[in-house]
Amino acid sequence: MMISLRCLKLFNYPWHALTMLMCTMVIGACSRQEQPVQTADNMPQQIRVVSLAPALTQMIVDLKAEKLLVAVGENDMAAPQGLPTVGPYPNYDKEAIVTVQPTHVLMMQPQAGVPNHLEQLAKSLGFRLVSYKYPSRLTEVGKILYDYNDALSPSFPSQSQSMAYVLNRHERGSFLREVLLFGGLTKLNKRVADKTRQRVLMVIDTNPVITAIGPDTVHGDLLRFMLNSDNAASASKRSTLEMDREMLLTANPDVILLLSPNAPALRSVGEDPRLTVLEGMDIPAVTNERIVLIDNPLVLLPSTSLVHVGVAMAKGIFPEMESELEQVLPELAASEEKGQPVDRVSQVGTGEPSDNTP
Amino acid sequence: MKTSSLYRHRSAVLITIFIALIILAALRVLVGSTSWGWPQDIRVRDYRLFRLGIACVVGANLATSGVALQALLRNALAEPFILGLSTGAGVGIMGLTLIGRTFDLTLGAHYGAMIGAALTLTIVFMASRRQGVIDPLGLLLIGVVLSTINGGIILLLNYLPHSEGLWENVAKWMVGYIQEGVSPAVFMGVALLSGAGISLLVVLGRAMDVATLSDDEAQSVGVNLKALRTLLFIIASILAAGAVVLAGPIAFVGLICPHIVRMLIGPRHRPLLIGAAAMGAVLVIVADMASASLKLVLDRGLMPLGVFTAILGGISFLWILRPKLGREI
């Protein structure tokens, strides 16, 4: 009773009451600042990611989530510099993985399945092992990046759980998929849509035997649906195809794109030892000297870098359009700065196309 | 068996092998990687003929090199691949490629192959001698170990320049593919050199027969063993290196072909060399045909030749080694 009376007395002095109120507000405000706010953008700060696939690393970088990366696999050309590595596939260095204390380990699932020792390590260390099927279609790259089902999460989380979902980068993931990846590819497609279709052979190796990329691949889709060209190695359904001269002759490519990351500059047939197998061959690509090297370090990745790769490939296939094609990337950069979607794609070809548009 | 009937038997076997070679060579022109049948396009026919030519030279080289090594080392299990010659030639090619890439030079791979093969054979030859006599078991072990070391050096040379590797697909190269990229000039050079080498071996056939006896016996009939061994050593290296230049390291052709022909016509070296050369060509042509056919039937890329020869040769090797297993060699 006495306390209550004293409290009431306090209000007899308005300055005291005002001071106490202000102190309470300041303390309250300070304590609110210390407590982390669970928003979509800062929540992933707790996530520690190990990426075992360069294609996924590139997606993480483009999702602007590279700060979450604590380690990558060996020879990861997409990784930011200075990150520790956890060894080559499939013999990952367990000690290195334990040291970086990941919460998530992301990988592309090899045909043999996820290595058992990695699954056991995930159980024992308590990190989440997220394994994506290696994409064989362009649409699958988009789905790995951002899945529309993720928008319904957490009530209805998609089974695959896209990178954007796992890293809690929903908005960026959606923008990256729609505007920067498929939007960029659509821009590219619009520029080359009225050009005569070319037969293009995408070669990834020339020694000891020509090895070309087959049709049911991400690069096959890129070529067919986005670059208005036909894959000269489409006779086989294999993802890669070793070819002798007889097969090259039958493929009869107009253009040969040599997709070789960081390769030294290409010389002419007859001078370059990589092209000896093509010497004297009577195919348009050789007789018209249409052999182009794409040495982008990310050229073989089924990832968000495909727009850059697509531009480089388009310039190789349609060299007369070089200046026009070079505008695609600055336009995308401008779109990114604005943060506004420019071109939306309703669907990217997944099966037999009725026409050349995606 | 009387001498005349033995002669007739050998002749019949050799003629049969050569007829088989001719038939298979004709078949090879009919079996392509894109279609079966006589090629309408003259360019396709030329490519098939070029592959056929390479297959013949590679097979003949490996088989006769095997015969020469078996005579030189008095060991029926000697052959270029087991003794590390093929991988040695691979080291030479990789080394020369690295030098060429570093100093921006275009160097002939065949020189590297020859140096690598000769160097490996020298090491095997020197290291397996015990008081001037070649120890057969030691020879095999040193060959196998050196082959492994060479494999490691190839991977190291591939890895050193940059992380992507000097040759991105060195593992494929090490299994053996027919190299259609070799220029006709290099092919002709290798073919001529191989022809000369095999001819010289045939001329030396009688001396090689004598060399299979003990050193004293051989010298008592007037054979200069030292000169003979040096010659055999050089020729075997050149033949193995030539095969590597044209098709990479291909295993076991040098082992199984001499053994098959020896079973059919006996151990005399002149007919053995001729028969083994033809048999080697037959085996590599069959492997190449199988590769092209599998591509057509299974809708796969080209299979490396080494896959077939390794399976066939590996089984044959075990079969040859079978009586000696569990005993002191």
Short mmCIF file of N, CA and C in Angstrom, two decimals, chain A residues 206-263:
data_model
loop_
_atom_site.label_atom_id
_atom_site.label_comp_id
_atom_site.label_asym_id
_atom_site.label_seq_id
_atom_site.Cartn_x
_atom_site.Cartn_y
_atom_site.Cartn_z
N THR A 206 39.23 -32.48 -78.10
CA THR A 206 39.67 -32.90 -79.43
C THR A 206 40.75 -33.97 -79.36
N ASN A 207 41.24 -34.22 -78.19
CA ASN A 207 42.35 -35.16 -78.06
C ASN A 207 42.06 -36.18 -76.96
N PRO A 208 42.10 -37.45 -77.21
CA PRO A 208 42.56 -38.15 -78.40
C PRO A 208 41.49 -38.26 -79.48
N VAL A 209 40.27 -37.90 -79.15
CA VAL A 209 39.19 -38.07 -80.11
C VAL A 209 38.22 -36.90 -79.91
N ILE A 210 37.57 -36.46 -80.99
CA ILE A 210 36.61 -35.36 -80.88
C ILE A 210 35.44 -35.80 -79.98
N THR A 211 35.16 -35.02 -78.96
CA THR A 211 34.03 -35.32 -78.08
C THR A 211 33.06 -34.14 -78.14
N ALA A 212 31.83 -34.44 -78.53
CA ALA A 212 30.86 -33.36 -78.74
C ALA A 212 29.71 -33.48 -77.75
N ILE A 213 29.02 -32.36 -77.54
CA ILE A 213 27.86 -32.35 -76.64
C ILE A 213 26.62 -32.77 -77.42
N GLY A 214 25.90 -33.72 -76.89
CA GLY A 214 24.71 -34.26 -77.54
C GLY A 214 23.48 -33.37 -77.34
N PRO A 215 22.34 -33.81 -77.84
CA PRO A 215 21.15 -32.96 -77.83
C PRO A 215 20.44 -32.83 -76.48
N ASP A 216 20.33 -33.92 -75.73
CA ASP A 216 19.55 -33.87 -74.49
C ASP A 216 20.39 -33.33 -73.34
N THR A 217 20.82 -32.11 -73.52
CA THR A 217 21.68 -31.47 -72.51
C THR A 217 21.25 -30.02 -72.38
N VAL A 218 21.73 -29.40 -71.34
CA VAL A 218 21.43 -27.97 -71.14
C VAL A 218 21.99 -27.16 -72.31
N HIS A 219 23.22 -27.49 -72.71
CA HIS A 219 23.83 -26.75 -73.83
C HIS A 219 23.09 -27.05 -75.15
N GLY A 220 22.59 -28.28 -75.26
CA GLY A 220 21.80 -28.63 -76.43
C GLY A 220 20.54 -27.78 -76.51
N ASP A 221 19.88 -27.62 -75.35
CA ASP A 221 18.68 -26.76 -75.29
C ASP A 221 19.02 -25.32 -75.62
N LEU A 222 20.13 -24.87 -75.04
CA LEU A 222 20.56 -23.48 -75.26
C LEU A 222 20.74 -23.21 -76.75
N LEU A 223 21.38 -24.15 -77.41
CA LEU A 223 21.65 -24.01 -78.84
C LEU A 223 20.36 -24.06 -79.65
N ARG A 224 19.52 -25.01 -79.31
CA ARG A 224 18.34 -25.28 -80.13
C ARG A 224 17.24 -24.24 -79.92
N PHE A 225 16.95 -23.96 -78.67
CA PHE A 225 15.80 -23.12 -78.39
C PHE A 225 16.14 -21.64 -78.28
N MET A 226 17.36 -21.34 -77.91
CA MET A 226 17.70 -19.94 -77.67
C MET A 226 18.57 -19.34 -78.76
N LEU A 227 19.41 -20.15 -79.38
CA LEU A 227 20.35 -19.60 -80.35
C LEU A 227 19.94 -19.93 -81.79
N ASN A 228 18.75 -20.44 -81.96
CA ASN A 228 18.20 -20.65 -83.30
C ASN A 228 19.15 -21.48 -84.17
N SER A 229 19.68 -22.55 -83.60
CA SER A 229 20.62 -23.39 -84.34
C SER A 229 20.32 -24.86 -84.08
N ASP A 230 20.87 -25.71 -84.92
CA ASP A 230 20.66 -27.15 -84.74
C ASP A 230 21.95 -27.80 -84.25
N ASN A 231 21.78 -28.75 -83.35
CA ASN A 231 22.96 -29.46 -82.85
C ASN A 231 23.39 -30.51 -83.88
N ALA A 232 24.60 -30.36 -84.39
CA ALA A 232 25.09 -31.28 -85.42
C ALA A 232 25.33 -32.68 -84.86
N ALA A 233 25.37 -32.81 -83.54
CA ALA A 233 25.58 -34.13 -82.92
C ALA A 233 24.26 -34.70 -82.43
N SER A 234 23.17 -34.36 -83.09
CA SER A 234 21.87 -34.78 -82.58
C SER A 234 21.46 -36.18 -83.05
N ALA A 235 22.33 -36.82 -83.87
CA ALA A 235 22.00 -38.17 -84.33
C ALA A 235 21.97 -39.15 -83.15
N SER A 236 22.76 -38.85 -82.13
CA SER A 236 22.79 -39.72 -80.96
C SER A 236 22.04 -39.06 -79.82
N LYS A 237 21.54 -39.88 -78.91
CA LYS A 237 20.84 -39.30 -77.76
C LYS A 237 21.75 -39.19 -76.55
N ARG A 238 23.01 -39.49 -76.74
CA ARG A 238 23.96 -39.41 -75.63
C ARG A 238 24.23 -37.95 -75.28
N SER A 239 24.59 -37.73 -74.03
CA SER A 239 24.91 -36.36 -73.63
C SER A 239 26.26 -35.93 -74.20
N THR A 240 27.19 -36.87 -74.27
CA THR A 240 28.46 -36.58 -74.96
C THR A 240 28.73 -37.71 -75.94
N LEU A 241 29.43 -37.37 -76.99
CA LEU A 241 29.58 -38.32 -78.08
C LEU A 241 31.01 -38.24 -78.63
N GLU A 242 31.71 -39.38 -78.62
CA GLU A 242 33.04 -39.42 -79.24
C GLU A 242 32.84 -39.64 -80.74
N MET A 243 33.51 -38.83 -81.54
CA MET A 243 33.26 -38.87 -82.98
C MET A 243 34.55 -39.08 -83.77
N ASP A 244 34.48 -39.97 -84.76
CA ASP A 244 35.60 -40.08 -85.69
C ASP A 244 35.31 -39.19 -86.90
N ARG A 245 36.20 -39.20 -87.86
CA ARG A 245 36.04 -38.31 -89.01
C ARG A 245 34.77 -38.62 -89.81
N GLU A 246 34.47 -39.91 -89.86
CA GLU A 246 33.28 -40.32 -90.60
C GLU A 246 32.02 -39.69 -89.99
N MET A 247 31.95 -39.72 -88.68
CA MET A 247 30.80 -39.12 -88.00
C MET A 247 30.79 -37.60 -88.17
N LEU A 248 31.98 -37.01 -88.15
CA LEU A 248 32.07 -35.56 -88.35
C LEU A 248 31.55 -35.17 -89.73
N LEU A 249 31.91 -35.99 -90.70
CA LEU A 249 31.49 -35.73 -92.07
C LEU A 249 29.98 -35.81 -92.19
N THR A 250 29.40 -36.83 -91.54
CA THR A 250 27.95 -36.98 -91.56
C THR A 250 27.27 -35.84 -90.81
N ALA A 251 27.88 -35.42 -89.71
CA ALA A 251 27.30 -34.31 -88.93
C ALA A 251 27.33 -33.01 -89.74
N ASN A 252 28.37 -32.84 -90.56
CA ASN A 252 28.48 -31.72 -91.51
C ASN A 252 28.17 -30.36 -90.87
N PRO A 253 28.90 -29.99 -89.82
CA PRO A 253 28.56 -28.74 -89.14
C PRO A 253 28.96 -27.50 -89.93
N ASP A 254 28.13 -26.44 -89.82
CA ASP A 254 28.48 -25.14 -90.40
C ASP A 254 29.48 -24.42 -89.50
N VAL A 255 29.30 -24.65 -88.21
CA VAL A 255 30.15 -23.99 -87.22
C VAL A 255 30.58 -25.02 -86.18
N ILE A 256 31.83 -24.93 -85.77
CA ILE A 256 32.28 -25.75 -84.64
C ILE A 256 32.63 -24.81 -83.50
N LEU A 257 31.97 -25.02 -82.36
CA LEU A 257 32.30 -24.23 -81.17
C LEU A 257 33.12 -25.12 -80.26
N LEU A 258 34.33 -24.70 -79.98
CA LEU A 258 35.18 -25.45 -79.05
C LEU A 258 34.99 -24.86 -77.67
N LEU A 259 34.25 -25.57 -76.82
CA LEU A 259 33.96 -25.07 -75.47
C LEU A 259 35.04 -25.58 -74.53
N SER A 260 36.00 -24.74 -74.26
CA SER A 260 37.17 -25.18 -73.49
C SER A 260 37.56 -24.09 -72.50
N PRO A 261 37.22 -24.28 -71.21
CA PRO A 261 37.47 -23.23 -70.22
C PRO A 261 38.95 -22.85 -70.15
N ASN A 262 39.21 -21.57 -70.17
CA ASN A 262 40.57 -21.02 -70.00
C ASN A 262 41.58 -21.54 -71.01
N ALA A 263 41.13 -22.00 -72.15
CA ALA A 263 42.07 -22.57 -73.13
C ALA A 263 42.84 -21.45 -73.82
#
